Short mmCIF file of C-alpha atoms in Angstrom, two decimals:
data_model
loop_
_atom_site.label_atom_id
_atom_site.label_comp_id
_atom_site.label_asym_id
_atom_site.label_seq_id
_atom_site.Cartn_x
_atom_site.Cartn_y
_atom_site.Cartn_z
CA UNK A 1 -29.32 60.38 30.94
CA UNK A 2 -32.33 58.12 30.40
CA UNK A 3 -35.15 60.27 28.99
CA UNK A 4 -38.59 59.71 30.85
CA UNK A 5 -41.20 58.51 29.06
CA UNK A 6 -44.52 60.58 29.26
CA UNK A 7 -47.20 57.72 29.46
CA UNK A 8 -50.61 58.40 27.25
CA UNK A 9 -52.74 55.74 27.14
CA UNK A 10 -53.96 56.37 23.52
CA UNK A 11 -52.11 54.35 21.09
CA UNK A 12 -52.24 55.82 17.78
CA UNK A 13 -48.51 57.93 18.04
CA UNK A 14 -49.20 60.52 15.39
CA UNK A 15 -52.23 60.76 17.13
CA UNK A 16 -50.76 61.40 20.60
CA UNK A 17 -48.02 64.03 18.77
CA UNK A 18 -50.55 65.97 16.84
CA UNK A 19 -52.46 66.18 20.77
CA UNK A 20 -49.47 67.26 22.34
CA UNK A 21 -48.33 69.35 19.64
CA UNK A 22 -51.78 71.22 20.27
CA UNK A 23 -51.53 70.71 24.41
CA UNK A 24 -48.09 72.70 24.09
CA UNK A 25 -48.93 75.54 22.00
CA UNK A 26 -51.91 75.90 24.81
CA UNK A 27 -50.21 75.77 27.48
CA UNK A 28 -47.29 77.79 26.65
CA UNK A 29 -49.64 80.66 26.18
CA UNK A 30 -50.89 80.26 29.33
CA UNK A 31 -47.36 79.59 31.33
CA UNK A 32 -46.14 82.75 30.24
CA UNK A 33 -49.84 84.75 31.36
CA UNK A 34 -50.06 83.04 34.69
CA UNK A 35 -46.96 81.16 35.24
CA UNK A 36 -46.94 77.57 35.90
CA UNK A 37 -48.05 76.98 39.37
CA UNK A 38 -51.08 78.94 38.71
CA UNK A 39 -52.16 77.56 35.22
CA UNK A 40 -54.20 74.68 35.85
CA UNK A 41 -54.76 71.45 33.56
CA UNK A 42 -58.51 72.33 33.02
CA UNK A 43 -57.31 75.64 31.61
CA UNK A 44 -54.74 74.13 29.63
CA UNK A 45 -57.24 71.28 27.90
CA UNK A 46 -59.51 74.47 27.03
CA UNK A 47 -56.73 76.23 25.55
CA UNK A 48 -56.27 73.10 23.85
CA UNK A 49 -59.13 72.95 22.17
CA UNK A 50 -60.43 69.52 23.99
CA UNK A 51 -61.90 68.53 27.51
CA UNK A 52 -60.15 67.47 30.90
CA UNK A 53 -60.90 64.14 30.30
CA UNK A 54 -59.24 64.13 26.67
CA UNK A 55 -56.12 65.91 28.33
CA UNK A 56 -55.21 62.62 30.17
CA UNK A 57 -55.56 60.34 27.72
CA UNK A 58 -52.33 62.34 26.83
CA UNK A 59 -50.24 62.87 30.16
CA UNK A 60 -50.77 62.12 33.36
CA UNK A 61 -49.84 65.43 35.39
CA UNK A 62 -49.19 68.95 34.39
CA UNK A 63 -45.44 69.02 34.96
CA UNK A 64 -45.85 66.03 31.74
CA UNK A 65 -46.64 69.51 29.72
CA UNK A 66 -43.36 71.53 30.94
CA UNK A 67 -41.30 68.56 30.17
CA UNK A 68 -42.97 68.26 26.81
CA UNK A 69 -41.91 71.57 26.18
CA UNK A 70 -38.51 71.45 27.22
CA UNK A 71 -37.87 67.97 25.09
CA UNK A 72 -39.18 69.59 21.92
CA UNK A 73 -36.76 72.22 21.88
CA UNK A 74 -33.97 70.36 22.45
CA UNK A 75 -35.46 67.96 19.23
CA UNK A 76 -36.24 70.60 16.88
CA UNK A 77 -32.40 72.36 17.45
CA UNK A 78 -30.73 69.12 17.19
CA UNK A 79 -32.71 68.10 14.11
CA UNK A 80 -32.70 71.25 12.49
CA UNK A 81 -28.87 71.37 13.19
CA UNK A 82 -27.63 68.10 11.86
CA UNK A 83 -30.23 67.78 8.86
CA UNK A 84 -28.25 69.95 6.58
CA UNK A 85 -24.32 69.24 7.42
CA UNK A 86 -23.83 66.60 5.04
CA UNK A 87 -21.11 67.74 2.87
CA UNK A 88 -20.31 70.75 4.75
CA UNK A 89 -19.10 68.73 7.45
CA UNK A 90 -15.93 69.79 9.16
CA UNK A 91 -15.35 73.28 7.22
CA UNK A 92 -16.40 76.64 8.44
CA UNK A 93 -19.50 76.85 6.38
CA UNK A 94 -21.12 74.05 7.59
CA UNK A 95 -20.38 75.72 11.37
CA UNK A 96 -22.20 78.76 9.72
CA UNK A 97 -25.13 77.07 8.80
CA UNK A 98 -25.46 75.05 12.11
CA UNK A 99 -25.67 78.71 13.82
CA UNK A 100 -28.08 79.73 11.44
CA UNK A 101 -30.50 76.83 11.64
CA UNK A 102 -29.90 76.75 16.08
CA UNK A 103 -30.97 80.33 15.61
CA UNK A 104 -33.79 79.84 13.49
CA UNK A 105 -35.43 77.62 16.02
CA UNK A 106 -35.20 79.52 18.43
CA UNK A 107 -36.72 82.13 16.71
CA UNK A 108 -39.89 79.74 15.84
CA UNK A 109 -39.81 78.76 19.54
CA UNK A 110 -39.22 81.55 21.72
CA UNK A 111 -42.20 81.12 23.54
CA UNK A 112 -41.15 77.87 24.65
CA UNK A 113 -37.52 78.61 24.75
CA UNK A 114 -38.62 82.21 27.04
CA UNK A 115 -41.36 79.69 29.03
CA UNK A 116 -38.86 77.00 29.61
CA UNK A 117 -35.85 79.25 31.58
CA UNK A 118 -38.77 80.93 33.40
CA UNK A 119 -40.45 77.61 34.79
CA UNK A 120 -37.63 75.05 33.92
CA UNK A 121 -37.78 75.26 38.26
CA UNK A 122 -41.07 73.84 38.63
CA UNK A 123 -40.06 69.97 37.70
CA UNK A 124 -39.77 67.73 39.67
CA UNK A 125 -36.55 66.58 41.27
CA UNK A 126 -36.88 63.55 39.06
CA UNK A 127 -37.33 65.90 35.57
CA UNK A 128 -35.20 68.35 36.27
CA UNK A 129 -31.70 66.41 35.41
CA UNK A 130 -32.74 64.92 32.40
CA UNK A 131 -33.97 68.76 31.16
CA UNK A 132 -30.75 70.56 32.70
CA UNK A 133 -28.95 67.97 30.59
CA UNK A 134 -30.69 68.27 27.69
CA UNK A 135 -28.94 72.35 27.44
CA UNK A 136 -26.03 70.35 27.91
CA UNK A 137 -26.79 68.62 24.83
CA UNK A 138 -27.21 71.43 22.85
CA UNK A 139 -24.13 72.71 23.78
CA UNK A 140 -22.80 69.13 22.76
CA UNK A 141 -24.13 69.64 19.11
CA UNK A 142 -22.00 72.67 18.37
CA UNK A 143 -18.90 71.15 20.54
CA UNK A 144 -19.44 68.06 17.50
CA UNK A 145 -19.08 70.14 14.85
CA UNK A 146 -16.24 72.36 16.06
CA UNK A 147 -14.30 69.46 16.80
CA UNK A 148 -15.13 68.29 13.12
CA UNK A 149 -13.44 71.49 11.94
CA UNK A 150 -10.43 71.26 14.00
CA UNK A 151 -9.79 67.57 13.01
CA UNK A 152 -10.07 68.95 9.40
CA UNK A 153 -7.62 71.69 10.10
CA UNK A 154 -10.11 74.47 9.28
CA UNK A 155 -10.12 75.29 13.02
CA UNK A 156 -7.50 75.63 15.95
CA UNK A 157 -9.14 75.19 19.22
CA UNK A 158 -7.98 73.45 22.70
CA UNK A 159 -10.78 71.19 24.11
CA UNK A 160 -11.49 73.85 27.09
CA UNK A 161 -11.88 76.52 24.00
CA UNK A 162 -14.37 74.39 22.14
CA UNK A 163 -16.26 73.85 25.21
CA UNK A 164 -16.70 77.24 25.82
CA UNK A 165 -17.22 78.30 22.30
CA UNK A 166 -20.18 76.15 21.96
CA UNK A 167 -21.71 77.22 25.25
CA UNK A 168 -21.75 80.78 23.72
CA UNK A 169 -23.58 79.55 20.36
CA UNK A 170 -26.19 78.16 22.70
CA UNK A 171 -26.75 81.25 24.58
CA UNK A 172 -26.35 84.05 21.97
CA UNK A 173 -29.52 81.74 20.36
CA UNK A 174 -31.50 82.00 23.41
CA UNK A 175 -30.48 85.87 23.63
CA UNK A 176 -33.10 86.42 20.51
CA UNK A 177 -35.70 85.07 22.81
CA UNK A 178 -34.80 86.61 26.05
CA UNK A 179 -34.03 89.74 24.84
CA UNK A 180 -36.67 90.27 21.91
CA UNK A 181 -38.37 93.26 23.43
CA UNK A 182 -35.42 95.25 22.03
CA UNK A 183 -33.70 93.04 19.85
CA UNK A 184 -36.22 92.55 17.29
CA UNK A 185 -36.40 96.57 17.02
CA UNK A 186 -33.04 96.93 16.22
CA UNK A 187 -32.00 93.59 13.87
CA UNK A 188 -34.22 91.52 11.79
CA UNK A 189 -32.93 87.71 12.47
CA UNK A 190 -30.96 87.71 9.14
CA UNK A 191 -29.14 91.05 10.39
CA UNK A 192 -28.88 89.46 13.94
CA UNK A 193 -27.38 85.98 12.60
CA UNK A 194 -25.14 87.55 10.33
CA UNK A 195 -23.25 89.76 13.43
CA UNK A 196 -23.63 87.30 15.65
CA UNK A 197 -21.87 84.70 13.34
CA UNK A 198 -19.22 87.41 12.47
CA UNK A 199 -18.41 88.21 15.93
CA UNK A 200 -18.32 84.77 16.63
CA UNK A 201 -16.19 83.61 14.15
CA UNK A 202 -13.90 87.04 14.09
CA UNK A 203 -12.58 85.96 17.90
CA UNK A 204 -11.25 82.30 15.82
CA UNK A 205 -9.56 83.55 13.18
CA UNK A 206 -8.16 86.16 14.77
CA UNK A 207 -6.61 83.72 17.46
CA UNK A 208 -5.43 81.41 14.59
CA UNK A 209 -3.36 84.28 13.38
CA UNK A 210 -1.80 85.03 16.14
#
């Protein structure tokens, strides 16, 4: 699906991402006080640290902020992801360290991840496919790299199985941030990878003995 473009009519584009950068970290604090409908874009340019007037030089309405959000999650897991395969392409340990890095984003991001299922309902009719597809596309990641290890022999999986296995990467990630009233007093994220990963990977090899 075509990604929208979010129109700012400064030029300068490390310019416009440091803004955003800034514009997101504001408004995400305020999104999860007030929710989205009542956070308005005055209170979100002074969270920003700059005026109303600044804000639009950056976006053009507040759902432009939510769908900021949502695209920078899906850009930090998929970079974070792929950036250190390389060599461990195809084998088990390079499906390990995928996990690890999807996990570790979400850690970094919760707030956005925890902001993003809570207002994801918000967009518009228009925004709303390209974000729904963009979870898709995290799921897609991890259904790359199991394939990979199947084609390599280090995994047996049908195509429905590695559908469904990556769905489940994707949403024990997102448990950390859901869930981090309790989790996080009960695991560090090293302790919570490490099960996670184990229980994960257990199910496989156990089926591949079989």
């Amino acid at each position: 699906m075509k990604k929208r473009e979010v129109i700012a009519s400064v030029k300068d584009e490390k310019l416009v991402k440091k803004r955003r950068n800034e514009m997101i970290k504001g408004a995400i604090s305020l999104f999860k006080q007030k929710g989205f409908h009542q956070t308005t874009t005055r209170e979100i340019a002074k969270a920003s640290g700059f005026s109303i007037g600044t804000l639009y030089e950056y976006i053009r309405k507040k759902e432009d902020v939510l769908y900021l959000v949502c695209d920078r999650i899906y850009d930090e897991v998929r970079e974070r992801t792929e950036q250190d395969l390389g060599a461990h392409h195809g084998t088990i340990e390079g499906l390990r360290r995928a996990i690890a890095h999807y996990f570790r984003v979400v850690d970094e991001l919760d707030d956005e991840v925890l902001v993003m299922y809570q207002e994801v309902k918000a967009l518009s009719k228009e925004s709303l496919p390209y974000v729904l597809n963009k979870e898709l596309d995290m799921a897609a990641i991890f259904e790359h790299i199991l394939r990979a290890c199947v084609e390599s022999g280090a995994l047996q999986l049908s195509e429905s199985e590695i559908r469904l296995f990556a769905h489940n990467i994707v949403v024990l990630g997102q448990m950390w941030a859901f869930r981090r009233w309790v989790l996080r007093k009960m695991y560090t994220l090293d302790e919570y990878i490490e099960l996670q990963t184990k229980f994960l990977l257990k199910g496989i090899m156990e089926k591949q003995r079989v």
